Coordinates of C-alpha atoms (C1' of nucleotides) in Angstrom, one line a residue:
Chain A
M1200 CA 37.0 38.4 -14.3
N1201 CA 34.7 38.6 -17.2
E1202 CA 32.1 39.5 -14.1
G1203 CA 34.3 42.3 -12.6
R1204 CA 34.5 43.8 -16.3
R1205 CA 30.9 43.8 -16.6
A1206 CA 30.3 45.5 -13.1
A1207 CA 32.9 48.2 -14.1
R1208 CA 30.8 48.9 -17.3
R1209 CA 27.8 49.0 -15.4
Q1210 CA 29.4 51.4 -13.1
V1211 CA 30.5 53.6 -16.0
L1212 CA 27.1 53.4 -17.6
Q1213 CA 25.6 54.5 -14.1
V1214 CA 27.8 57.5 -14.1
A1215 CA 27.2 58.6 -17.7
A1216 CA 23.3 58.1 -16.9
K1217 CA 23.9 60.6 -14.0
L1218 CA 25.5 63.2 -16.5
L1219 CA 23.1 62.7 -19.0
E1220 CA 20.1 63.3 -16.4
E1221 CA 21.8 66.4 -14.9
G1222 CA 23.2 68.1 -18.0
G1223 CA 21.5 66.7 -20.8
S1224 CA 23.1 64.5 -23.9
E1225 CA 25.7 67.3 -24.4
A1226 CA 27.2 66.7 -21.0
V1227 CA 27.8 63.0 -22.0
S1228 CA 31.3 63.3 -23.8
T1229 CA 33.9 60.7 -23.5
R1230 CA 36.3 62.7 -21.8
A1231 CA 33.6 63.5 -19.2
V1232 CA 32.2 60.0 -18.8
A1233 CA 35.6 59.1 -17.9
A1234 CA 36.4 61.7 -15.7
A1235 CA 33.4 61.3 -13.7
A1236 CA 33.8 57.2 -13.5
G1237 CA 37.6 58.0 -12.4
I1238 CA 39.0 56.3 -15.2
T1239 CA 41.5 57.0 -18.2
A1240 CA 40.2 57.9 -21.7
P1241 CA 41.9 54.6 -23.3
A1242 CA 40.1 52.5 -20.5
L1243 CA 36.7 53.9 -21.5
Y1244 CA 37.6 52.8 -25.2
R1245 CA 38.2 49.3 -24.0
M1246 CA 34.9 49.1 -22.6
F1247 CA 33.1 50.5 -25.6
D1248 CA 33.7 50.6 -29.0
D1249 CA 33.4 54.6 -29.5
K1250 CA 31.2 57.4 -28.4
D1251 CA 28.4 55.8 -30.6
G1252 CA 28.8 52.5 -29.2
L1253 CA 28.5 54.1 -25.6
L1254 CA 25.5 56.3 -26.3
A1255 CA 23.9 53.1 -28.1
E1256 CA 24.3 51.4 -24.3
L1257 CA 23.3 54.6 -22.5
A1258 CA 20.3 54.3 -24.5
A1259 CA 19.7 50.8 -24.1
Y1260 CA 20.3 51.4 -20.1
G1261 CA 17.3 53.9 -20.5
F1262 CA 15.3 51.2 -22.1
E1263 CA 16.1 48.8 -19.4
M1264 CA 15.0 51.3 -16.5
Y1265 CA 12.1 51.9 -18.5
L1266 CA 10.9 48.3 -19.2
A1267 CA 11.7 47.4 -15.4
E1268 CA 9.3 49.9 -14.4
K1269 CA 6.7 49.0 -16.7
R1270 CA 6.6 45.5 -16.3
E1271 CA 6.4 45.9 -12.7
A1272 CA 3.5 48.0 -12.6
L1273 CA 1.4 46.0 -15.4
A1274 CA 2.2 42.9 -13.5
L1275 CA -0.1 44.2 -10.5
T1276 CA -2.7 44.9 -13.0
P1277 CA -5.6 42.3 -13.2
D1278 CA -6.0 40.7 -16.4
D1279 CA -7.7 43.3 -18.0
P1280 CA -5.7 44.1 -21.4
V1281 CA -7.5 47.3 -22.2
A1282 CA -7.1 48.9 -18.6
D1283 CA -3.5 47.7 -19.4
L1284 CA -3.1 50.3 -22.2
Y1285 CA -4.5 53.0 -20.2
R1286 CA -1.8 52.0 -17.4
G1287 CA 1.0 51.6 -20.3
W1288 CA 0.2 54.9 -21.8
D1289 CA 0.3 56.8 -18.1
L1290 CA 3.6 54.8 -17.2
H1291 CA 5.4 55.9 -20.5
V1292 CA 4.2 59.6 -20.1
D1293 CA 5.3 59.6 -16.4
F1294 CA 8.5 57.8 -17.2
G1295 CA 9.6 60.9 -19.7
V1296 CA 8.5 63.5 -17.3
R1297 CA 10.9 62.0 -14.9
H1298 CA 13.4 61.3 -17.1
P1299 CA 13.6 64.1 -19.7
A1300 CA 17.1 63.7 -21.0
F1301 CA 17.0 60.0 -21.1
Y1302 CA 13.4 60.2 -23.3
M1303 CA 14.9 62.7 -25.6
L1304 CA 17.7 60.2 -26.1
M1305 CA 15.4 57.2 -26.6
Y1306 CA 12.4 58.7 -28.5
G1307 CA 13.3 62.1 -29.3
T1308 CA 16.3 62.0 -31.5
V1309 CA 14.5 61.3 -34.7
Q1310 CA 16.5 60.4 -37.9
P1311 CA 14.7 58.6 -40.7
G1312 CA 15.1 55.2 -40.2
R1313 CA 17.7 55.3 -37.3
R1314 CA 15.8 54.1 -34.4
P1315 CA 18.2 53.2 -31.3
P1316 CA 18.5 49.4 -31.5
A1317 CA 17.6 49.0 -27.8
A1318 CA 14.2 50.4 -28.6
D1319 CA 12.9 47.4 -30.3
E1320 CA 12.5 45.3 -26.8
A1321 CA 10.1 48.5 -25.8
H1322 CA 8.3 48.5 -29.1
A1323 CA 8.0 44.9 -28.5
L1324 CA 6.1 45.4 -25.2
L1325 CA 3.7 47.5 -27.1
V1326 CA 2.9 45.3 -29.6
T1327 CA 2.3 42.4 -26.9
L1328 CA 0.1 44.5 -24.9
L1329 CA -1.8 45.2 -28.4
G1330 CA -1.7 41.6 -29.3
R1331 CA -3.2 40.5 -25.8
A1332 CA -6.0 43.4 -26.3
A1333 CA -6.8 41.8 -29.8
E1334 CA -6.9 37.9 -28.5
A1335 CA -9.3 39.2 -26.0
G1336 CA -11.8 40.8 -29.0
R1337 CA -11.1 44.5 -27.8
L1338 CA -9.5 45.9 -30.8
R1339 CA -11.2 47.4 -33.4
V1340 CA -8.3 47.8 -35.7
P1341 CA -5.4 45.6 -36.5
A1342 CA -2.8 45.2 -33.6
A1343 CA -0.1 46.7 -36.0
Q1344 CA -1.8 49.7 -36.8
A1345 CA -3.2 50.5 -33.2
T1346 CA 0.5 50.2 -32.1
R1347 CA 1.7 53.1 -34.4
V1348 CA -1.3 55.0 -33.4
I1349 CA -0.6 55.0 -29.9
H1350 CA 3.0 55.3 -30.3
A1351 CA 2.7 58.3 -32.4
A1352 CA 0.1 60.0 -29.7
T1353 CA 1.9 58.8 -26.6
T1354 CA 5.2 60.3 -27.7
G1355 CA 3.5 63.7 -28.7
A1356 CA 2.0 63.7 -25.5
T1357 CA 5.3 63.4 -23.8
L1358 CA 7.3 65.4 -25.6
A1359 CA 4.9 68.3 -25.5
L1360 CA 4.9 67.8 -21.8
I1361 CA 8.6 67.9 -21.5
G1362 CA 8.6 70.9 -23.4
E1363 CA 6.7 72.7 -20.9
E1364 CA 7.8 74.6 -17.9
P1365 CA 7.8 72.0 -15.1
A1366 CA 5.5 74.3 -12.9
E1367 CA 2.7 74.5 -15.8
R1368 CA 2.7 71.0 -16.9
D1369 CA -1.0 70.0 -17.4
L1370 CA -1.7 66.6 -17.4
T1371 CA -5.2 66.9 -18.7
T1372 CA -3.8 66.9 -22.4
S1373 CA -2.2 63.9 -22.1
A1374 CA -5.2 62.2 -20.0
R1375 CA -7.5 63.5 -22.8
L1376 CA -5.6 62.4 -25.7
R1377 CA -5.1 58.9 -24.1
D1378 CA -8.7 58.4 -23.7
T1379 CA -9.7 59.6 -27.1
V1380 CA -7.0 57.2 -28.6
I1381 CA -7.6 54.2 -26.5
A1382 CA -11.4 54.6 -27.0
S1383 CA -10.8 54.5 -31.1
I1384 CA -8.9 51.6 -31.4
T1385 CA -10.6 49.4 -28.8
T1386 CA -14.4 48.4 -28.1
D1387 CA -16.2 47.5 -25.2
P1388 CA -16.2 43.9 -23.9
P1389 CA -18.1 41.9 -26.5
A1390 CA -21.5 41.2 -25.4
S1391 CA -22.3 37.5 -25.2
S1392 CA -24.8 37.6 -27.8
G1393 CA -23.8 40.4 -29.9
S1394 CA -22.4 40.1 -33.6
D1395 CA -19.2 42.1 -33.2
L1396 CA -17.8 41.1 -36.2
A1397 CA -14.7 43.2 -36.3
S1398 CA -13.5 42.6 -33.2
R1399 CA -14.0 38.5 -33.3
A1400 CA -12.2 38.5 -36.7
L1401 CA -9.2 40.4 -35.0
A1402 CA -9.3 38.4 -32.0
L1403 CA -9.2 35.3 -34.5
D1404 CA -6.2 36.8 -36.5
A1405 CA -4.2 37.7 -33.4
A1406 CA -4.7 33.8 -32.0
L1407 CA -3.7 32.6 -35.6
E1408 CA -0.7 34.9 -35.3
T1409 CA 0.6 33.2 -32.3
A1410 CA -0.3 29.9 -33.0
L1411 CA 1.3 29.8 -36.5
T1412 CA 4.7 29.4 -35.0
T1413 CA 3.7 26.1 -33.2
G1414 CA 1.6 25.0 -36.0
V1415 CA -2.0 25.5 -37.4
P1416 CA -4.1 22.6 -39.2
L1417 CA -4.1 24.5 -42.2
R1418 CA -1.6 25.1 -45.4
D1419 CA 0.5 28.1 -45.3
T1420 CA -1.7 29.5 -48.5
E1421 CA -4.6 28.7 -46.6
A1422 CA -4.0 30.4 -43.7
A1423 CA -2.7 33.1 -45.7
L1424 CA -6.1 33.9 -47.4
L1425 CA -7.8 33.2 -44.3
R1426 CA -6.2 35.8 -42.3
E1427 CA -6.4 38.2 -45.5
W1428 CA -10.3 37.7 -45.1
L1429 CA -10.2 38.2 -41.4
Q1430 CA -8.2 41.6 -42.0
Q1431 CA -11.3 42.7 -44.5
L1432 CA -14.0 41.7 -42.1
A1433 CA -12.4 43.8 -39.6
G1434 CA -11.8 46.8 -41.8
Chain B
M664 CA 21.9 100.3 -47.7
N665 CA 19.7 99.2 -44.8
E666 CA 18.2 97.3 -47.4
G667 CA 21.6 95.6 -49.2
R668 CA 21.9 94.4 -45.2
R669 CA 18.9 92.6 -45.1
A670 CA 19.4 91.0 -48.5
A671 CA 22.6 89.9 -47.2
R672 CA 21.2 88.3 -44.1
R673 CA 18.5 86.6 -46.2
Q674 CA 21.1 85.3 -48.6
V675 CA 23.1 84.0 -45.6
L676 CA 19.8 82.5 -44.1
Q677 CA 19.0 80.8 -47.3
V678 CA 22.6 78.9 -47.5
A679 CA 22.2 78.1 -44.0
A680 CA 18.7 76.5 -44.6
K681 CA 20.4 74.5 -47.4
L682 CA 23.1 73.0 -45.4
L683 CA 20.4 72.3 -42.6
E684 CA 18.4 70.5 -45.2
E685 CA 21.0 68.6 -46.6
G686 CA 22.9 67.7 -43.5
G687 CA 20.9 68.0 -40.5
S688 CA 21.6 70.4 -37.5
E689 CA 25.1 69.4 -37.1
A690 CA 26.1 70.6 -40.7
V691 CA 25.0 74.1 -39.4
S692 CA 28.3 75.6 -37.7
T693 CA 29.5 79.2 -38.1
R694 CA 32.2 78.4 -39.8
A695 CA 30.5 76.0 -42.7
V696 CA 27.7 78.7 -42.9
A697 CA 30.3 81.5 -43.6
A698 CA 32.1 79.4 -46.0
A699 CA 29.3 78.4 -48.0
A700 CA 27.8 81.8 -48.1
G701 CA 31.2 83.2 -49.4
I702 CA 31.7 85.4 -46.4
T703 CA 34.6 85.5 -43.5
A704 CA 33.5 84.7 -40.3
P705 CA 33.6 88.0 -38.8
A706 CA 31.4 88.9 -41.3
L707 CA 28.8 86.5 -40.3
Y708 CA 29.4 87.5 -36.8
R709 CA 28.4 91.5 -37.8
M710 CA 24.9 89.7 -39.2
F711 CA 23.9 87.8 -36.3
D712 CA 24.9 88.1 -32.4
D713 CA 26.3 84.6 -32.4
K714 CA 25.8 80.9 -33.0
D715 CA 22.3 80.9 -31.0
G716 CA 21.2 83.8 -32.8
L717 CA 21.8 82.2 -36.2
L718 CA 20.0 79.1 -34.9
A719 CA 17.0 81.2 -33.8
E720 CA 16.9 83.0 -37.0
L721 CA 17.0 79.9 -38.9
A722 CA 14.2 78.7 -36.9
A723 CA 12.0 81.8 -37.7
Y724 CA 13.2 81.3 -41.2
G725 CA 11.3 78.0 -40.9
F726 CA 8.4 78.9 -39.1
E727 CA 8.2 81.5 -42.2
M728 CA 8.0 79.2 -44.9
Y729 CA 5.7 77.0 -43.1
L730 CA 3.4 79.9 -42.1
A731 CA 3.5 81.0 -45.5
E732 CA 2.4 77.5 -47.0
K733 CA -0.3 77.2 -44.4
R734 CA -1.7 80.6 -44.9
E735 CA -1.7 80.3 -48.5
A736 CA -3.5 76.6 -48.6
L737 CA -6.0 77.6 -45.9
A738 CA -7.0 80.7 -47.9
L739 CA -8.2 78.4 -50.7
T740 CA -10.4 76.6 -48.3
P741 CA -14.2 77.4 -48.0
D742 CA -15.3 79.2 -44.8
D743 CA -15.5 75.8 -42.8
P744 CA -14.0 75.9 -39.6
V745 CA -13.7 72.2 -39.1
A746 CA -12.6 71.4 -42.3
D747 CA -9.8 73.9 -41.8
L748 CA -8.7 71.5 -38.9
Y749 CA -8.3 68.6 -41.1
R750 CA -6.4 70.5 -43.7
G751 CA -4.2 72.0 -40.9
W752 CA -3.4 69.0 -39.7
D753 CA -2.2 67.6 -42.8
L754 CA 0.0 70.6 -43.9
H755 CA 1.7 70.1 -40.6
V756 CA 2.5 66.8 -41.3
D757 CA 3.3 67.2 -44.8
F758 CA 5.6 70.0 -44.2
G759 CA 7.4 68.0 -41.5
V760 CA 7.9 65.1 -44.1
R761 CA 9.1 67.5 -46.5
H762 CA 11.5 69.3 -44.2
P763 CA 12.5 66.9 -41.6
A764 CA 15.8 68.7 -40.4
F765 CA 13.6 72.0 -40.2
Y766 CA 10.8 70.2 -38.4
M767 CA 13.3 68.9 -35.8
L768 CA 14.9 72.6 -35.5
M769 CA 11.3 74.1 -35.0
Y770 CA 9.4 71.2 -33.0
G771 CA 11.9 68.5 -32.2
T772 CA 14.4 70.6 -30.2
V773 CA 12.3 69.9 -26.9
Q774 CA 13.9 71.5 -23.7
P775 CA 11.8 72.4 -20.8
G776 CA 10.4 76.1 -21.2
R777 CA 12.7 76.8 -24.0
R778 CA 10.5 76.7 -27.1
P779 CA 12.0 78.4 -30.1
P780 CA 10.6 82.1 -30.0
A781 CA 9.6 82.0 -33.6
A782 CA 7.1 79.3 -32.6
D783 CA 4.8 81.6 -31.1
E784 CA 3.3 82.8 -34.5
A785 CA 2.8 79.3 -35.6
H786 CA 0.9 78.3 -32.3
A787 CA -1.2 81.7 -32.7
L788 CA -2.4 80.4 -36.0
L789 CA -3.4 77.3 -34.3
V790 CA -5.2 79.1 -31.5
T791 CA -7.1 81.1 -34.4
L792 CA -7.8 78.4 -36.1
L793 CA -9.4 76.6 -32.8
G794 CA -11.1 80.0 -31.9
R795 CA -13.1 80.2 -35.2
A796 CA -14.4 76.4 -34.9
A797 CA -15.3 77.8 -31.2
E798 CA -17.2 80.6 -32.6
A799 CA -18.8 78.5 -34.9
G800 CA -20.2 76.6 -32.2
R801 CA -18.1 73.4 -33.4
L802 CA -16.0 73.2 -30.5
R803 CA -16.8 70.6 -27.6
V804 CA -14.0 71.7 -25.4
P805 CA -12.4 75.3 -24.8
A806 CA -10.3 76.2 -27.4
A807 CA -7.0 76.4 -25.2
Q808 CA -7.3 72.7 -24.2
A809 CA -8.0 71.6 -27.8
T810 CA -5.0 73.6 -29.0
R811 CA -2.8 71.4 -26.4
V812 CA -4.5 68.2 -27.5
I813 CA -4.1 69.0 -31.5
H814 CA -0.5 69.9 -31.0
A815 CA 0.7 67.3 -29.4
A816 CA -0.9 64.6 -31.3
T817 CA 0.2 66.3 -34.7
T818 CA 3.7 66.5 -33.4
G819 CA 3.8 63.2 -32.3
A820 CA 2.3 62.0 -35.7
T821 CA 4.9 63.8 -37.6
L822 CA 8.0 62.7 -35.4
A823 CA 6.8 58.9 -35.8
L824 CA 6.6 59.8 -39.6
I825 CA 9.9 61.3 -40.0
G826 CA 11.6 58.7 -37.7
E827 CA 10.4 56.2 -40.4
E828 CA 12.2 54.9 -43.5
P829 CA 10.9 57.2 -46.3
A830 CA 10.2 53.9 -48.1
E831 CA 7.7 52.4 -45.7
R832 CA 6.2 55.9 -44.4
D833 CA 2.4 55.3 -43.8
L834 CA 0.1 57.9 -43.9
T835 CA -2.7 56.1 -42.4
T836 CA -1.6 56.2 -38.9
S837 CA -1.5 60.2 -39.2
A838 CA -5.0 60.3 -40.7
R839 CA -6.4 57.7 -38.2
L840 CA -5.0 59.9 -35.5
R841 CA -6.2 63.0 -37.1
D842 CA -9.7 61.9 -37.6
T843 CA -10.1 60.8 -34.2
V844 CA -8.5 63.6 -32.3
I845 CA -10.7 66.1 -34.2
A846 CA -13.9 64.1 -34.0
S847 CA -13.2 64.3 -30.2
I848 CA -12.9 68.0 -30.0
T849 CA -15.5 69.3 -32.5
T850 CA -19.2 68.6 -33.1
D851 CA -21.4 68.2 -35.8
P852 CA -22.6 71.7 -37.4
P853 CA -25.5 72.5 -34.9
A854 CA -28.8 71.8 -35.8
S855 CA -30.6 74.7 -35.8
S856 CA -33.2 73.5 -33.2
G857 CA -30.8 71.2 -31.0
S858 CA -29.9 72.0 -27.4
D859 CA -26.5 71.8 -28.1
L860 CA -25.5 73.6 -24.8
A861 CA -21.9 73.0 -24.5
S862 CA -20.8 74.2 -27.9
R863 CA -23.1 77.1 -27.7
A864 CA -21.5 78.1 -24.4
L865 CA -17.8 77.6 -26.2
A866 CA -19.1 79.7 -28.9
L867 CA -20.4 82.8 -26.8
D868 CA -17.0 82.4 -24.7
A869 CA -14.9 82.5 -27.9
A870 CA -16.9 85.6 -29.3
L871 CA -16.5 87.4 -26.0
E872 CA -12.9 86.8 -25.7
T873 CA -12.5 88.8 -29.1
A874 CA -15.0 91.3 -28.1
L875 CA -13.2 92.1 -24.7
T876 CA -10.4 93.8 -26.4
T877 CA -13.1 96.4 -28.2
G878 CA -15.1 96.5 -25.4
V879 CA -18.4 94.9 -23.7
P880 CA -21.2 96.2 -22.3
L881 CA -20.6 94.3 -18.7
R882 CA -18.1 95.1 -15.9
D883 CA -14.7 93.2 -15.7
T884 CA -15.7 91.0 -12.8
E885 CA -19.2 90.4 -14.3
A886 CA -17.7 89.2 -17.5
A887 CA -15.2 87.1 -15.9
L888 CA -18.0 85.5 -13.9
L889 CA -19.8 85.0 -17.0
R890 CA -17.1 83.3 -18.8
E891 CA -16.8 81.2 -15.6
W892 CA -20.1 79.8 -16.0
L893 CA -19.6 79.1 -19.7
Q894 CA -16.8 77.2 -19.1
Q895 CA -18.9 75.2 -16.5
L896 CA -21.6 74.6 -19.1
A897 CA -19.1 73.7 -21.3
G898 CA -17.5 70.7 -19.1
Chain C
dT338 C1' 56.0 24.3 -7.0
dG339 C1' 58.8 27.2 -9.7
dT340 C1' 59.8 29.7 -13.9
dA341 C1' 58.9 32.1 -18.7
dC342 C1' 55.9 33.6 -21.4
dA343 C1' 51.4 35.3 -23.1
dT344 C1' 47.3 38.1 -22.2
dC345 C1' 45.3 42.0 -21.6
dA346 C1' 43.3 45.9 -18.6
dG347 C1' 44.8 50.4 -17.5
dT348 C1' 48.4 54.5 -17.6
dG349 C1' 50.1 59.2 -19.0
dA350 C1' 50.5 61.8 -22.8
dA351 C1' 49.6 63.6 -26.8
dC352 C1' 47.5 63.9 -31.9
dG353 C1' 44.5 66.5 -34.8
dC354 C1' 40.9 68.7 -35.9
dG355 C1' 36.6 71.7 -35.9
dC356 C1' 34.6 74.3 -33.3
dG357 C1' 32.9 79.5 -31.8
dT358 C1' 34.8 83.4 -31.4
dT359 C1' 37.7 88.0 -31.6
dC360 C1' 41.8 90.7 -32.8
dA361 C1' 43.7 94.3 -35.4
dC362 C1' 43.4 96.4 -39.5
dT363 C1' 41.8 98.0 -44.4
dG364 C1' 39.0 100.0 -47.6
dA365 C1' 35.1 101.7 -49.3
dT366 C1' 30.9 104.7 -48.5
dG367 C1' 28.7 108.5 -46.2
dT368 C1' 28.8 113.2 -44.2
dA369 C1' 30.4 118.1 -42.9
dC370 C1' 32.1 122.1 -43.7
Chain D
dT102 C1' 33.1 121.0 -55.8
dG103 C1' 36.7 119.6 -52.9
dT104 C1' 38.4 118.2 -48.8
dA105 C1' 39.1 115.8 -44.1
dC106 C1' 36.6 113.1 -41.4
dA107 C1' 33.7 109.4 -39.6
dT108 C1' 31.4 105.1 -39.9
dC109 C1' 31.1 100.7 -40.5
dA110 C1' 30.9 96.2 -43.4
dG111 C1' 34.3 93.4 -44.2
dT112 C1' 39.5 90.8 -44.2
dG113 C1' 43.2 88.2 -42.7
dA114 C1' 45.0 85.4 -39.3
dA115 C1' 44.9 83.9 -35.0
dC116 C1' 43.1 82.3 -29.9
dG117 C1' 42.1 78.8 -27.0
dC118 C1' 39.2 75.0 -26.3
dG119 C1' 37.0 70.6 -25.9
dC120 C1' 36.3 67.0 -28.6
dG121 C1' 37.2 62.0 -30.1
dT122 C1' 40.7 59.1 -30.5
dT123 C1' 45.3 56.8 -30.6
dC124 C1' 50.3 56.1 -29.2
dA125 C1' 53.8 53.4 -26.8
dC126 C1' 54.3 51.5 -22.3
dT127 C1' 53.4 49.4 -17.4
dG128 C1' 52.1 46.2 -14.8
dA129 C1' 49.3 42.7 -12.9
dT130 C1' 47.0 38.4 -14.0
dG131 C1' 46.7 34.0 -15.8
dT132 C1' 48.8 29.8 -18.5
dA133 C1' 52.3 26.3 -20.3
dC134 C1' 55.4 23.4 -18.9

DNA sequence: TGTACATCAGTGAACGCGCGTTCACTGATGTAC
DNA sequence: TGTACATCAGTGAACGCGCGTTCACTGATGTAC
């Protein structure tokens, strides 16, 4: 029974998704969704709190699609965290170009401090990707900073692309920005001899961050001080 | 009389601008604007074609503010086209942060091929800035490509910033992206001896583009072929 | 197993609102002779 | 200079629509005894 309800919700979300893709966000009204799904308005209100709730779930649905694609594609990649950054960039941009209306809902509706709640998981994936690069000693800036830079540049490239007439879209811009930005936050694989101080400090820092939850043979204050030093070595 | 009309329009636009800044784009309805301006609805319709017309003029008003600020600030700068790129970046981001609702109207409402008409002038300013850098031999990629990259990166940085809670906004990300992107499209000042082939080819190309309107001692086909070669040398 | 009751998804219909827009009209300003 | 007319910015009032949302109710499903 609960299962049936979830299936019904799912079907309504799929209908709403279709409306969104075909007519943009303004085509998604509670009435239009209910009508297209073949249910009455109160039935819709039984499934979703209100219109904001519906839109939030629709955004979550978009992030689900996005993450599924991205996880599948990245699973095929060999174990090269920096190559994953390149792939991740292209997958992001490609998703935006294929689903512009979803992309606008997910990344384009910018209001100070009002990020769609479902965005967290996508953000977490990016953090993970950069965390892995840091652990491999391939980052030359702290992962948090790298995340911000990548996020800003990727969305900028995607929105610029979406704004162009489909015929005249030019992926060179995205590729150029991608190469520039990723090169600026990563280093070459550490030479076995080299004294690549910054990236090693960051690699240790990333490993520490992971290990802190399971336990580390240092007092909290000691660990905090150590991490501060590592940041200084990295800067 | 006509002067009076224009003053009245101007006043209505100022009122609409205030509504926009205070309540975002959804606060700008024809009725709200008319009421706030102390005029009746039909009077508003006598001044502007319809709501789209009003919004287009409001966007133009925003671009006017933006360009006035930018031109004034850049006029103070000494004659260094690359320094102007840095200044231009910061001015753009700063404008966006100070006027988020305007910025969203001007740069955030992305629909394929439907750029606000008033955006052209702002885009032209960016093209000019990069053209000057090219003429000074400071560009390592064609100006058109540099324009696209800068535009994408700048809007991405600005929108990311606008999306953050004002308290936790971090200008480091913008600065880092700015430095990376500008460094990637520019070169150091040409050494007097150096064989900086690419930037010199691009400098000549930029000068040619300007001169083509006034006349150049080459046939059209010759000039076209020459420019093609210059692009090849630059690539 | 059968009956009485409770739960709850869904229905048909409507509420009230704000929206963009337009109607018929007024009154002031300018123009022609 | 004075009168008759044309122009046109602006008024008061309303149209009609689509919207988000909720009302009172039905009928099916599940539960208790």
